[in-house]
PDB file of C-alpha atoms and ligand atoms in Angstrom:
ATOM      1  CA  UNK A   1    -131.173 217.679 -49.436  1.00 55.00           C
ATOM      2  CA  UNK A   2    -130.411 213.976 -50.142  1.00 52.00           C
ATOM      3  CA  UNK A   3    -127.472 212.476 -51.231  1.00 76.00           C
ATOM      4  CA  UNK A   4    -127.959 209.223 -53.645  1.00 86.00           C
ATOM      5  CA  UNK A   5    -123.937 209.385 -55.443  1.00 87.00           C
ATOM      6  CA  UNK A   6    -125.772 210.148 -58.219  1.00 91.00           C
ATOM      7  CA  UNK A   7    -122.639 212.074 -59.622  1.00 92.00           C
ATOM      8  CA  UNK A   8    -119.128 212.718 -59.097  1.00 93.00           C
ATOM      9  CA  UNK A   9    -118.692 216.585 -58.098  1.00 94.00           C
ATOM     10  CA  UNK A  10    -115.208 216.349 -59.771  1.00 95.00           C
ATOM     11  CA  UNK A  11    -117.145 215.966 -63.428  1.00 94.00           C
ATOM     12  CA  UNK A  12    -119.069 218.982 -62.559  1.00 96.00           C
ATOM     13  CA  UNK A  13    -118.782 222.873 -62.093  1.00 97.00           C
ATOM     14  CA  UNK A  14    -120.815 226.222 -61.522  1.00 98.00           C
ATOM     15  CA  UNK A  15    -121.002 226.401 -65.303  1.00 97.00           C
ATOM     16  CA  UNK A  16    -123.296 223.746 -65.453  1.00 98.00           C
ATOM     17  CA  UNK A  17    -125.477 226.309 -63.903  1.00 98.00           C
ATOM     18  CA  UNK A  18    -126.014 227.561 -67.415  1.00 98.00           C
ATOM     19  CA  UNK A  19    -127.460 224.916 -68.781  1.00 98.00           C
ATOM     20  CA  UNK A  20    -129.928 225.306 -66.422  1.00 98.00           C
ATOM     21  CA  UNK A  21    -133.671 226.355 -67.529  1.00 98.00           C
ATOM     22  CA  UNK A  22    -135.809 228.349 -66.090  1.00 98.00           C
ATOM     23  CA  UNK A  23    -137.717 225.998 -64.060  1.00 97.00           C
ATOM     24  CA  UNK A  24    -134.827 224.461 -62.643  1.00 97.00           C
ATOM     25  CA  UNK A  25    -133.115 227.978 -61.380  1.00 98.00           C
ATOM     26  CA  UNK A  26    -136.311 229.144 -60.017  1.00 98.00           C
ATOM     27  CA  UNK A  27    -136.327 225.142 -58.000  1.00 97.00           C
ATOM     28  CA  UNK A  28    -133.000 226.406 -56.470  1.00 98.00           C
ATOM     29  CA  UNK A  29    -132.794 229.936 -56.266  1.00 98.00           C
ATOM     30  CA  UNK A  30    -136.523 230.696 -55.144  1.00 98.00           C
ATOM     31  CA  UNK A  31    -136.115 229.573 -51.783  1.00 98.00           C
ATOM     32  CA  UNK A  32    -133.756 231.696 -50.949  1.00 98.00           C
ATOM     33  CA  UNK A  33    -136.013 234.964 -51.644  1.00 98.00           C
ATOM     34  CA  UNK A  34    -136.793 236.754 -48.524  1.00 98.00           C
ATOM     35  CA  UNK A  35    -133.739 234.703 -46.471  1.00 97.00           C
ATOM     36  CA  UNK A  36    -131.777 236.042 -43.732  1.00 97.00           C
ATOM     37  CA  UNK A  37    -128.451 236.500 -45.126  1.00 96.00           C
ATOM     38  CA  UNK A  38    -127.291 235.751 -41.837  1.00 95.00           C
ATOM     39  CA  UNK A  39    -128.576 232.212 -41.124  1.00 96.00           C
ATOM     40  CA  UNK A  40    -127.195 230.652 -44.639  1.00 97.00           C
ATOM     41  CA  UNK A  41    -125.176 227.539 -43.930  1.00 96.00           C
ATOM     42  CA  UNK A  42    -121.763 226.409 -45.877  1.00 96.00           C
ATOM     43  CA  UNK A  43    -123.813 225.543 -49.398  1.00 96.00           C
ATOM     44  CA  UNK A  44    -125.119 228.860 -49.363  1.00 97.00           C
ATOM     45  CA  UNK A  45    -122.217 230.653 -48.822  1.00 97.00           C
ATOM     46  CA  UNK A  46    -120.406 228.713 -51.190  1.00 98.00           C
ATOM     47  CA  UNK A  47    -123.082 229.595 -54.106  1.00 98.00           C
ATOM     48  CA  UNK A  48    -123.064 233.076 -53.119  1.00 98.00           C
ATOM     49  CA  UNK A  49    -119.327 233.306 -53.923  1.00 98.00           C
ATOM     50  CA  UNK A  50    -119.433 231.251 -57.007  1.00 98.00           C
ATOM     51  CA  UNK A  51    -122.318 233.419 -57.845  1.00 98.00           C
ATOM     52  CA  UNK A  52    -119.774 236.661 -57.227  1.00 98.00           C
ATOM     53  CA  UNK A  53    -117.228 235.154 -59.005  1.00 97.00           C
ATOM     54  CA  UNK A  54    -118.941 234.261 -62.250  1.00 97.00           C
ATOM     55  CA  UNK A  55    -121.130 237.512 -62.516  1.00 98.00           C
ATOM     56  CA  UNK A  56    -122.392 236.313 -66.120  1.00 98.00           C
ATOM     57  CA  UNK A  57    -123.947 233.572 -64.335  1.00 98.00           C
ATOM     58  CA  UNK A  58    -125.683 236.000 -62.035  1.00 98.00           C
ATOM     59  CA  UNK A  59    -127.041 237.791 -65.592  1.00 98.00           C
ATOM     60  CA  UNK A  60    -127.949 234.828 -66.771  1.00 98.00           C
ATOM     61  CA  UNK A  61    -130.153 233.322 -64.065  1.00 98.00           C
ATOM     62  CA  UNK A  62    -132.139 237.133 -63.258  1.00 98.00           C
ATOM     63  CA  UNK A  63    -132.972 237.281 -67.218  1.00 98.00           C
ATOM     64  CA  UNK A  64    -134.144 233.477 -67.153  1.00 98.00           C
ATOM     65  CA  UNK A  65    -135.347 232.969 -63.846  1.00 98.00           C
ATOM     66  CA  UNK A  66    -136.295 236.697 -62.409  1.00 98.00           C
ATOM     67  CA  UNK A  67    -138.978 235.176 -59.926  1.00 98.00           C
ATOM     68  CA  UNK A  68    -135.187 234.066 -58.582  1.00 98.00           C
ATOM     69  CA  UNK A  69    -133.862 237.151 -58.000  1.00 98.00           C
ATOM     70  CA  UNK A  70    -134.009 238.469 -54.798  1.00 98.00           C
ATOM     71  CA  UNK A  71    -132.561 234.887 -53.829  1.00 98.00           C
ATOM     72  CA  UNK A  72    -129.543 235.659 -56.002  1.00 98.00           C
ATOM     73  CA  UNK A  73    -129.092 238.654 -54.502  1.00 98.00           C
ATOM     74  CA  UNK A  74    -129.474 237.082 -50.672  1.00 98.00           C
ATOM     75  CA  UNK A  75    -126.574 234.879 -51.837  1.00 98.00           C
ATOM     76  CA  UNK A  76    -124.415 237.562 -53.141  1.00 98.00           C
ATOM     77  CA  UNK A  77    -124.770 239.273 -49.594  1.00 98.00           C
ATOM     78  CA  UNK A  78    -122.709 236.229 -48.516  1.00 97.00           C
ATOM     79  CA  UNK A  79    -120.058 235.806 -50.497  1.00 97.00           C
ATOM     80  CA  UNK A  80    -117.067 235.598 -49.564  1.00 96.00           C
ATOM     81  CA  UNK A  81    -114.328 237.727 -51.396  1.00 94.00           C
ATOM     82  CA  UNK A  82    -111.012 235.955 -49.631  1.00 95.00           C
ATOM     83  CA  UNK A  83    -112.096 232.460 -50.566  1.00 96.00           C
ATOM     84  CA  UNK A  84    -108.679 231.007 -51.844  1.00 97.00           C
ATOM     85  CA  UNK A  85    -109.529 229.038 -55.451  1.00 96.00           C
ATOM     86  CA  UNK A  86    -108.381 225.619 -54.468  1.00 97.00           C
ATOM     87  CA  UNK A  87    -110.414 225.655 -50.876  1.00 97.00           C
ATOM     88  CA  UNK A  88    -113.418 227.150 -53.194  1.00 98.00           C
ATOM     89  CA  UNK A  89    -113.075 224.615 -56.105  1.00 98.00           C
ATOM     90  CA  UNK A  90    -113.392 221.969 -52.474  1.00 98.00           C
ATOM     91  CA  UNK A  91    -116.718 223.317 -51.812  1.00 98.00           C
ATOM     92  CA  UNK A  92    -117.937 223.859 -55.151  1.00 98.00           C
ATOM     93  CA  UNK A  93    -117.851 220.458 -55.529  1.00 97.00           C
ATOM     94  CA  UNK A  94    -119.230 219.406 -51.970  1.00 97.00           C
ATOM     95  CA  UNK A  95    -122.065 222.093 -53.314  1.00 97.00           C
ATOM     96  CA  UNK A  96    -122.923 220.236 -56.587  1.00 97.00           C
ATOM     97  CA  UNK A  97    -122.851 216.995 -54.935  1.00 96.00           C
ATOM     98  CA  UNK A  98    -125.555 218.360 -52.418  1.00 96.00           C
ATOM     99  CA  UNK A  99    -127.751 219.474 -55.176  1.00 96.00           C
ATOM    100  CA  UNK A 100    -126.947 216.229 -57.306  1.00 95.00           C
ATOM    101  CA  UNK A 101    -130.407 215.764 -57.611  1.00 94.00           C
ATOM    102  CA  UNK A 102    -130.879 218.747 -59.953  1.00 96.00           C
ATOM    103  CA  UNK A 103    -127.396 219.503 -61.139  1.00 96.00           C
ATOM    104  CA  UNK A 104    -127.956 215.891 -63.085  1.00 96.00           C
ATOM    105  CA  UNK A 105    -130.768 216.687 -65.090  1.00 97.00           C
ATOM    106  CA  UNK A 106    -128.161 218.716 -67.034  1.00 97.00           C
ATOM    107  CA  UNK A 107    -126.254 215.698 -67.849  1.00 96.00           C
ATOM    108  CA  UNK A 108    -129.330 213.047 -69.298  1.00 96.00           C
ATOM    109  CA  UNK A 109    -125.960 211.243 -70.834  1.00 94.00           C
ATOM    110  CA  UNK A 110    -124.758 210.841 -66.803  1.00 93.00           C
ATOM    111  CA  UNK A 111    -128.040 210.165 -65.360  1.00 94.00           C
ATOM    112  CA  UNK A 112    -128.663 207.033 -67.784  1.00 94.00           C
ATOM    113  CA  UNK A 113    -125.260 205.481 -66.656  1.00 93.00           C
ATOM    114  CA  UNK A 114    -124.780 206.654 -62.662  1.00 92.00           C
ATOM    115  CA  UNK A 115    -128.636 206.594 -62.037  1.00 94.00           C
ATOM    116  CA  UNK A 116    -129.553 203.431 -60.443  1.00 93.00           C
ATOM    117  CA  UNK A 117    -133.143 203.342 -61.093  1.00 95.00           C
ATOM    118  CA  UNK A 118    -132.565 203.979 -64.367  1.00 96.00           C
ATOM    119  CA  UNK A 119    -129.564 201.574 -65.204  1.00 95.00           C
ATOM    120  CA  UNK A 120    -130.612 198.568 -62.551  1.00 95.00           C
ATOM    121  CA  UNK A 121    -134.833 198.679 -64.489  1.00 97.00           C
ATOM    122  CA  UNK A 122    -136.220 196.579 -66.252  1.00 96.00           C
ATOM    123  CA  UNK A 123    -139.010 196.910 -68.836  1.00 97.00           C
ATOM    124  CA  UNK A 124    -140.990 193.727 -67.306  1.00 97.00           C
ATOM    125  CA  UNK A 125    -141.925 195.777 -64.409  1.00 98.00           C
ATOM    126  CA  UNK A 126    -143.587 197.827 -65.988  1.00 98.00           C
ATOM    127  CA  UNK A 127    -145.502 195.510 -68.390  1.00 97.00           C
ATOM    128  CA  UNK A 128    -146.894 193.571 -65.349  1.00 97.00           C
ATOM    129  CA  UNK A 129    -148.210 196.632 -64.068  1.00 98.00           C
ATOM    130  CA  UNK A 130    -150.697 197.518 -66.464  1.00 94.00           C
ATOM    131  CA  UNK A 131    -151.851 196.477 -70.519  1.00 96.00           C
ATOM    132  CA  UNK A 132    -150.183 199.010 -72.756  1.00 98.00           C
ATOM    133  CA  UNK A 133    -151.012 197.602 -75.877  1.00 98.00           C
ATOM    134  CA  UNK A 134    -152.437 200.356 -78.223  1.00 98.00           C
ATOM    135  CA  UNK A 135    -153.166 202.546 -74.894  1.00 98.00           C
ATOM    136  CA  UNK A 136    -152.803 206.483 -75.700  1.00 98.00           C
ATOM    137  CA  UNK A 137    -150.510 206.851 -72.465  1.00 98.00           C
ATOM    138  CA  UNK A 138    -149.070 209.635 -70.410  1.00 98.00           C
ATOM    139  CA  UNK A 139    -145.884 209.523 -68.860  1.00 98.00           C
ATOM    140  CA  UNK A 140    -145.287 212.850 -66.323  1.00 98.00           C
ATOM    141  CA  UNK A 141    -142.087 213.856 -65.267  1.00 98.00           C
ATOM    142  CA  UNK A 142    -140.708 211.490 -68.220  1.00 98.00           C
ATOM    143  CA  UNK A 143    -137.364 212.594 -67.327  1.00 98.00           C
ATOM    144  CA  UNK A 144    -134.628 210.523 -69.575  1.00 98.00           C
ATOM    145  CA  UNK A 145    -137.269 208.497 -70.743  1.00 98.00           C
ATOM    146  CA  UNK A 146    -137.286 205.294 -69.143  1.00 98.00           C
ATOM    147  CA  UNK A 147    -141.176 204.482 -68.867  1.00 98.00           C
ATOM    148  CA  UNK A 148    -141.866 206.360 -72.137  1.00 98.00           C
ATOM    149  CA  UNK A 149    -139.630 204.472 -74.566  1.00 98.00           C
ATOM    150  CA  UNK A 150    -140.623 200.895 -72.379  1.00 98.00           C
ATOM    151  CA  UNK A 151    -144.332 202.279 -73.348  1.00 98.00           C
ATOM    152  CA  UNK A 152    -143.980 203.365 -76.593  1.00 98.00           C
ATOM    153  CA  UNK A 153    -142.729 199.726 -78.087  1.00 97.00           C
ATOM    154  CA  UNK A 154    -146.437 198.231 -77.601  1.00 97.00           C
ATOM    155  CA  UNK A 155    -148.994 201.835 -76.823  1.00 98.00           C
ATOM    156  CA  UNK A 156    -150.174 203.288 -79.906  1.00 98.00           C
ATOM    157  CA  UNK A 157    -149.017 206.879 -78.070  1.00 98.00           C
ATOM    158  CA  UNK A 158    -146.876 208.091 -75.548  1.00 98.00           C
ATOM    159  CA  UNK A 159    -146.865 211.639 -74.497  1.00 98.00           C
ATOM    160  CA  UNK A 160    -143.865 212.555 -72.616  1.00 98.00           C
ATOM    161  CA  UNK A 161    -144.222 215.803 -70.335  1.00 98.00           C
ATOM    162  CA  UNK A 162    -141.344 216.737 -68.534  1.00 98.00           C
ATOM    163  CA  UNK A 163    -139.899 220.612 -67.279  1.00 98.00           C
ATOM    164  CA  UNK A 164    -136.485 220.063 -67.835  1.00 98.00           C
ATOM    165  CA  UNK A 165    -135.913 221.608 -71.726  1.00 97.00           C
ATOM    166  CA  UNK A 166    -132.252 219.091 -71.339  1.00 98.00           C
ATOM    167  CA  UNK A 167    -134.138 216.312 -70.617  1.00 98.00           C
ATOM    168  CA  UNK A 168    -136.928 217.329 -73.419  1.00 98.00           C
ATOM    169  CA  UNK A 169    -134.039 217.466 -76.071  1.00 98.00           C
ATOM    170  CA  UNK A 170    -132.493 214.414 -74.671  1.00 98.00           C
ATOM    171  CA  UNK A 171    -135.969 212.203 -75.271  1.00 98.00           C
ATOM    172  CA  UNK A 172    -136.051 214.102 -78.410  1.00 98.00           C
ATOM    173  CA  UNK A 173    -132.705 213.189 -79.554  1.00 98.00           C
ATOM    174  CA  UNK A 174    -133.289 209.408 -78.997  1.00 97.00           C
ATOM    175  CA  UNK A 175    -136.620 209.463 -80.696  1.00 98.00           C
ATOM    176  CA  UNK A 176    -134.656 210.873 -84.001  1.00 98.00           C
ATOM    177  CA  UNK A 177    -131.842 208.206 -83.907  1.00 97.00           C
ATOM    178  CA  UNK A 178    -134.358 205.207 -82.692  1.00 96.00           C
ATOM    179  CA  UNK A 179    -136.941 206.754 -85.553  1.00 96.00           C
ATOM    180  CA  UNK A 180    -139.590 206.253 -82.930  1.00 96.00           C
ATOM    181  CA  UNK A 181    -142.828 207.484 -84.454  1.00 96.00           C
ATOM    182  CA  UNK A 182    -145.754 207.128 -81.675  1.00 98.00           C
ATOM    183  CA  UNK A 183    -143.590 209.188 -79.141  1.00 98.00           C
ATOM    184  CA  UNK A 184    -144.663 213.092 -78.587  1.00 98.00           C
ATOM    185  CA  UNK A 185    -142.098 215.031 -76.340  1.00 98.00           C
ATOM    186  CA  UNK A 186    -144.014 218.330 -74.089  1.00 98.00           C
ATOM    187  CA  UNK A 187    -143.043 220.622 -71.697  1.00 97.00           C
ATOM    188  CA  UNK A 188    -145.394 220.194 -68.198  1.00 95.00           C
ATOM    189  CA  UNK A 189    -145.648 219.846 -64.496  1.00 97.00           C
ATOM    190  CA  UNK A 190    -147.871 217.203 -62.996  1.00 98.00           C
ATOM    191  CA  UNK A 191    -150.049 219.695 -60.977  1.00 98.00           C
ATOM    192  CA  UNK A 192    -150.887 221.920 -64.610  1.00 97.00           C
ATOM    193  CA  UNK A 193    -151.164 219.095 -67.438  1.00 97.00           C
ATOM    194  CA  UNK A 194    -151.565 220.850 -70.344  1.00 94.00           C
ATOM    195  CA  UNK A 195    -154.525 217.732 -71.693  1.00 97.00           C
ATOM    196  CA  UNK A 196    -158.127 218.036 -71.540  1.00 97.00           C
ATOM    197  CA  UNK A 197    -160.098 215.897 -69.034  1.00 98.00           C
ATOM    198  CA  UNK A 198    -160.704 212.001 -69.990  1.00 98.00           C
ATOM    199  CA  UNK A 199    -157.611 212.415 -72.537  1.00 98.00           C
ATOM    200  CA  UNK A 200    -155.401 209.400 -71.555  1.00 98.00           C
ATOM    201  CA  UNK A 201    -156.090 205.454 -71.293  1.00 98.00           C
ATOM    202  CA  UNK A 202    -153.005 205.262 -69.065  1.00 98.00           C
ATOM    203  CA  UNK A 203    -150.962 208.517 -66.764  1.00 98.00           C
ATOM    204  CA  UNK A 204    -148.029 207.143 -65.307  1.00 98.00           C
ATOM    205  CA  UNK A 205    -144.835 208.670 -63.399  1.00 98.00           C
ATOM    206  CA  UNK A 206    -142.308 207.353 -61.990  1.00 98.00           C
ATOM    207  CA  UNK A 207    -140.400 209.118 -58.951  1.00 97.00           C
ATOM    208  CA  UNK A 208    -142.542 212.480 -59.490  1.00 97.00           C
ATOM    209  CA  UNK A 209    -145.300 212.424 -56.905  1.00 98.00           C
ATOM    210  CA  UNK A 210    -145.292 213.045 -53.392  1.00 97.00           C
ATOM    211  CA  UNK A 211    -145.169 216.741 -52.827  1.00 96.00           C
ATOM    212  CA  UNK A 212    -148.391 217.435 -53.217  1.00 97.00           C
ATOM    213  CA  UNK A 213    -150.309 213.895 -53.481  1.00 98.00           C
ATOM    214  CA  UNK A 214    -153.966 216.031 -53.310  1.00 97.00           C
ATOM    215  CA  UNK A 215    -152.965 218.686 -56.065  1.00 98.00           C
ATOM    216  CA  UNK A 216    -151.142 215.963 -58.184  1.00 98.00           C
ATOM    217  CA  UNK A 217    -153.587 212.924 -58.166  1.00 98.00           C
ATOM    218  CA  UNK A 218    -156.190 215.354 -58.328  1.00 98.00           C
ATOM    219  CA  UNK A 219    -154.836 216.175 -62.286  1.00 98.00           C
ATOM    220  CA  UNK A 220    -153.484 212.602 -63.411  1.00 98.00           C
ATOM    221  CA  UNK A 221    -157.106 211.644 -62.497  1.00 98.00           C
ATOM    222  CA  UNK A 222    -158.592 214.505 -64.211  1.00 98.00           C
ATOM    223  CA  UNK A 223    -157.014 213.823 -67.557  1.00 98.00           C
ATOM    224  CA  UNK A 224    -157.438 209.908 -67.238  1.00 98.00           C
ATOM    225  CA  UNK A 225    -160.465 208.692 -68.895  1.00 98.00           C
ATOM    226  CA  UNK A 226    -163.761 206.531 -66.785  1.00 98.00           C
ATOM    227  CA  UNK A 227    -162.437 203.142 -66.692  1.00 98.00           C
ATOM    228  CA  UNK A 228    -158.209 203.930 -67.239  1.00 98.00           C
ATOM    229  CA  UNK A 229    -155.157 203.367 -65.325  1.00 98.00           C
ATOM    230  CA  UNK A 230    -152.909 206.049 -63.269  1.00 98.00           C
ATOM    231  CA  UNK A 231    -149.859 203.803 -63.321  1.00 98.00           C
ATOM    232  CA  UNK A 232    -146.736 204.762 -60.610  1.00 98.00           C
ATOM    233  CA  UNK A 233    -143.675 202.837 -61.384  1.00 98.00           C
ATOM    234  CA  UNK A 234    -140.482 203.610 -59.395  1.00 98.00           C
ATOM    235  CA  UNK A 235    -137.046 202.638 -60.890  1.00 97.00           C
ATOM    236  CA  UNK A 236    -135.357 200.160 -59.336  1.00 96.00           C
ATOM    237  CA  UNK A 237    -132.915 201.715 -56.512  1.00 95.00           C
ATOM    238  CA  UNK A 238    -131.230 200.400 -53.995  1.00 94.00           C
ATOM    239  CA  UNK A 239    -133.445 201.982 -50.777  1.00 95.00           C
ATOM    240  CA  UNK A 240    -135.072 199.712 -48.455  1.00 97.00           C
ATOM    241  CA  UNK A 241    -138.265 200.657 -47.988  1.00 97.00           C
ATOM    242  CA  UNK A 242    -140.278 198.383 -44.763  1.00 97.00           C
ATOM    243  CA  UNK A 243    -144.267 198.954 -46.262  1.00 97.00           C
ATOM    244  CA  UNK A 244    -145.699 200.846 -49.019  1.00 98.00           C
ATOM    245  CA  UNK A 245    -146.737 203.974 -49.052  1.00 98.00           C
ATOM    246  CA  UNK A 246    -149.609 204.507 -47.207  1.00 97.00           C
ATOM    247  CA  UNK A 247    -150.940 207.988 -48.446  1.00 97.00           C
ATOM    248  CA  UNK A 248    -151.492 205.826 -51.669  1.00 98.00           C
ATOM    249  CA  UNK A 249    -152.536 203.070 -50.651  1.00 98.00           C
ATOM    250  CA  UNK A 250    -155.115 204.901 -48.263  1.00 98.00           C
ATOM    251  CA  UNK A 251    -156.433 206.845 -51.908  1.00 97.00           C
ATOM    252  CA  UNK A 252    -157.319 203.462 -53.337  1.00 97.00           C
ATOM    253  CA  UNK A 253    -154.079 202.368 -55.480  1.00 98.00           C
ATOM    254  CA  UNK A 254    -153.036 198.797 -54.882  1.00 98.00           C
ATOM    255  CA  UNK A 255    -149.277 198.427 -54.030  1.00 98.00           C
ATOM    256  CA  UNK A 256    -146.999 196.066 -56.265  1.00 98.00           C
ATOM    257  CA  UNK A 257    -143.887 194.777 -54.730  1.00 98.00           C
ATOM    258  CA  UNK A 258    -140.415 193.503 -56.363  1.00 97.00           C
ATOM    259  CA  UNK A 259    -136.977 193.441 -55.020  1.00 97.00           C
ATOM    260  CA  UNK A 260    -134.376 194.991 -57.283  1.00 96.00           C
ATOM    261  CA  UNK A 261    -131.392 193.506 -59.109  1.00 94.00           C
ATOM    262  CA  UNK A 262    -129.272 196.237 -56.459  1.00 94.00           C
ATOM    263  CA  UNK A 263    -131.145 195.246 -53.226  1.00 95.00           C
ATOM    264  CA  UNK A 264    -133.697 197.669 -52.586  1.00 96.00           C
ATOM    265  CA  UNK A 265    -137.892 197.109 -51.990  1.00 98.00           C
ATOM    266  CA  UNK A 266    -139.426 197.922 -55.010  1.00 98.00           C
ATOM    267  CA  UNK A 267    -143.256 199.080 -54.591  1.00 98.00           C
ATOM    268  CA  UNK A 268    -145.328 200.210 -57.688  1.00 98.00           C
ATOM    269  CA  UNK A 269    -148.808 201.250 -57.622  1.00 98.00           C
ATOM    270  CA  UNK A 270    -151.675 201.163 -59.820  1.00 98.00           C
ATOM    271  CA  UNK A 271    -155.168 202.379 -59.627  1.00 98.00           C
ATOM    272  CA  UNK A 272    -158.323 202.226 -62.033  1.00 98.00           C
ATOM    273  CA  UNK A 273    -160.365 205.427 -62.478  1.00 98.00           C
TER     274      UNK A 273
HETATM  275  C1  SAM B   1    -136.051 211.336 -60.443  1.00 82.35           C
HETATM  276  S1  SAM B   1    -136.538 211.881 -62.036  1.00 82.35           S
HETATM  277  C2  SAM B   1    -137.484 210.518 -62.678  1.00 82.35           C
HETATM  278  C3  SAM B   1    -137.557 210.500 -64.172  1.00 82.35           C
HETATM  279  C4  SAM B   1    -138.426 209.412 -64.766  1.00 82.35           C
HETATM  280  N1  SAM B   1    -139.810 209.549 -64.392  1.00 82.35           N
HETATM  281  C5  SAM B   1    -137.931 208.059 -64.341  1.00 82.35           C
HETATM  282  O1  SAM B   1    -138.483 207.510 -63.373  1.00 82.35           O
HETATM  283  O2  SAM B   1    -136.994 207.541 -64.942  1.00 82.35           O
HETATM  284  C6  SAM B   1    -137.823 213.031 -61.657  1.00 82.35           C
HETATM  285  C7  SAM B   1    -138.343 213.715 -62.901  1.00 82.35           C
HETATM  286  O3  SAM B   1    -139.515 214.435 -62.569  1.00 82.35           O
HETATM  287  C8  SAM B   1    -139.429 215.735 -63.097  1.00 82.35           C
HETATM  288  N2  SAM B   1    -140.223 216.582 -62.193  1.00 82.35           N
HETATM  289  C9  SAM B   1    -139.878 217.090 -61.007  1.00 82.35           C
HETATM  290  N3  SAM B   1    -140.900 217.787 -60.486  1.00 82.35           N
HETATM  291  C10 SAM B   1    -141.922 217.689 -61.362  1.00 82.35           C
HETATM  292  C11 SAM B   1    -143.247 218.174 -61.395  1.00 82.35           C
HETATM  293  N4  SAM B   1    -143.731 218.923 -60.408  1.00 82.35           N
HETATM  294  N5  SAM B   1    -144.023 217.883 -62.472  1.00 82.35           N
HETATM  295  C12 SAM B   1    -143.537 217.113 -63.470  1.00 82.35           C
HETATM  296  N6  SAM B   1    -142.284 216.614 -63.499  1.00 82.35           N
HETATM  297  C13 SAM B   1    -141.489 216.910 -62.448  1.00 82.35           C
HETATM  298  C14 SAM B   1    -137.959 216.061 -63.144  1.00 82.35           C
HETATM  299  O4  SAM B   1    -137.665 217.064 -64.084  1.00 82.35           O
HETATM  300  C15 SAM B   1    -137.369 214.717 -63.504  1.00 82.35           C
HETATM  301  O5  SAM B   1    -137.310 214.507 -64.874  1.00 82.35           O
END
């Protein structure tokens, strides 16, 4: 679990939990199926009893998420009835700043301002990277929108895929008041693209891959045509980062270095298919 003070626990609580989607419950809950009770740290323990103490919650994520269940359950094993509030309000909020990472995509508003690669980006890098101009592009895991709306103001098309249905409405909502027409908002994960093969001029992410770089290049290839880009263009953080990344680099993209406007090494990467 990493920790980039992404958000302020204090502006958060459990009941941001239902704002949750599917996708993201079954991200946290899931792992927990099958756990020993037992070996749960702090966090854990902390859910579980947050979990006890807001039961609804507990009906909300086994209707939405039931591949999550049994991890529910696990957690309730551990809760822990005695909890005074104001120690249990402490690690509620120690708990939602350890899963910041998730607990923000219910907040797009938040994630635009306290995001640093969001915020600290500029559109340039992107435009260096690769020719957009009337390009039918791709961007997975689109997020608040940052590549997709940087895209959109030259490509003929942008398709935005992203899981997150707050994020989806979020890109939607900013479409409506910017009267974007060439911008087409989709539900997706990189590994399943919902696009026939040879689809897309450009497929670009930005902060997506890396879990599975076989499964996921694999698909942004697939769905690129002969002769277009896969485009990966990181925000601008503040991480310092010594080299590229070599399992890239070693499948053929070329790494593109900047430093950002907050200090850290930015690397980009393109390829040609
Ligand atoms: C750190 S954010 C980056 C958002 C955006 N690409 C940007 O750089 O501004 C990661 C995004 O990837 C999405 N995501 C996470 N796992 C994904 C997957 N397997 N397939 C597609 N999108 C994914 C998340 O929902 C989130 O919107």
């Amino acid at each position: 679990m990493s920790n980039y003070n992404w958000i302020d626990g204090n502006d958060f609580s459990i009941r941001h939990f239902y704002l949750m989607d599917r996708w993201l419950l079954a991200m946290i809950f899931q792992p927990f199926n099958g756990c020993d009770p037992e070996k749960l740290g702090t966090h854990a323990r902390t859910l579980g009893t947050l979990l006890d103490r807001h039961r609804d919650l507990v009906f909300v994520i086994k209707k939405r998420a039931p591949e999550a269940s049994d991890g529910v359950d696990k957690l309730l094993k551990v809760a822990e009835a005695t909890l005074p509030d104001k120690e249990l309000r402490k690690r509620e909020i120690a708990l939602l700043e350890a899963y910041e990472t998730d607990v923000v995509y219910t907040e797009p508003r938040i994630m635009e301002t306290s995001c640093n690669y969001i915020y600290a980006w500029e559109e340039k890098h992107l435009h260096a990277l690769c020719d957009l101009n009337g390009k039918v592009v791709l961007d997975l895991g689109a997020g608040t929108g940052r590549l997709t709306f940087a895209a959109a103001k030259i490509a003929k098309r942008v398709y935005a895929s992203e899981p997150v249905d707050r994020l989806r409405e979020h890109m939607r909502m900013r479409i409506q008041t910017e009267d974007q027409k060439n911008i087409r908002v989709q539900d997706g994960i990189v590994t399943a693209i919902p696009h026939e093969d040879d689809t897309f001029d450009v497929v670009m992410c930005g902060h997506v891959v890396g879990d599975d770089y076989e499964a996921e290049l694999t698909e942004m290839t697939r769905v690129c045509r002969p002769g277009g880009h896969l485009v990966i263009c990181n925000g601008d953080d503040d991480i310092k980062r010594a080299h590229p990344d070599s399992e890239l680099t070693s499948r053929g993209f070329k790494a593109h270095y900047h430093k950002s406007t907050v200090g850290g090494d930015i690397y980009n990467y393109t390829k040609q298919v």
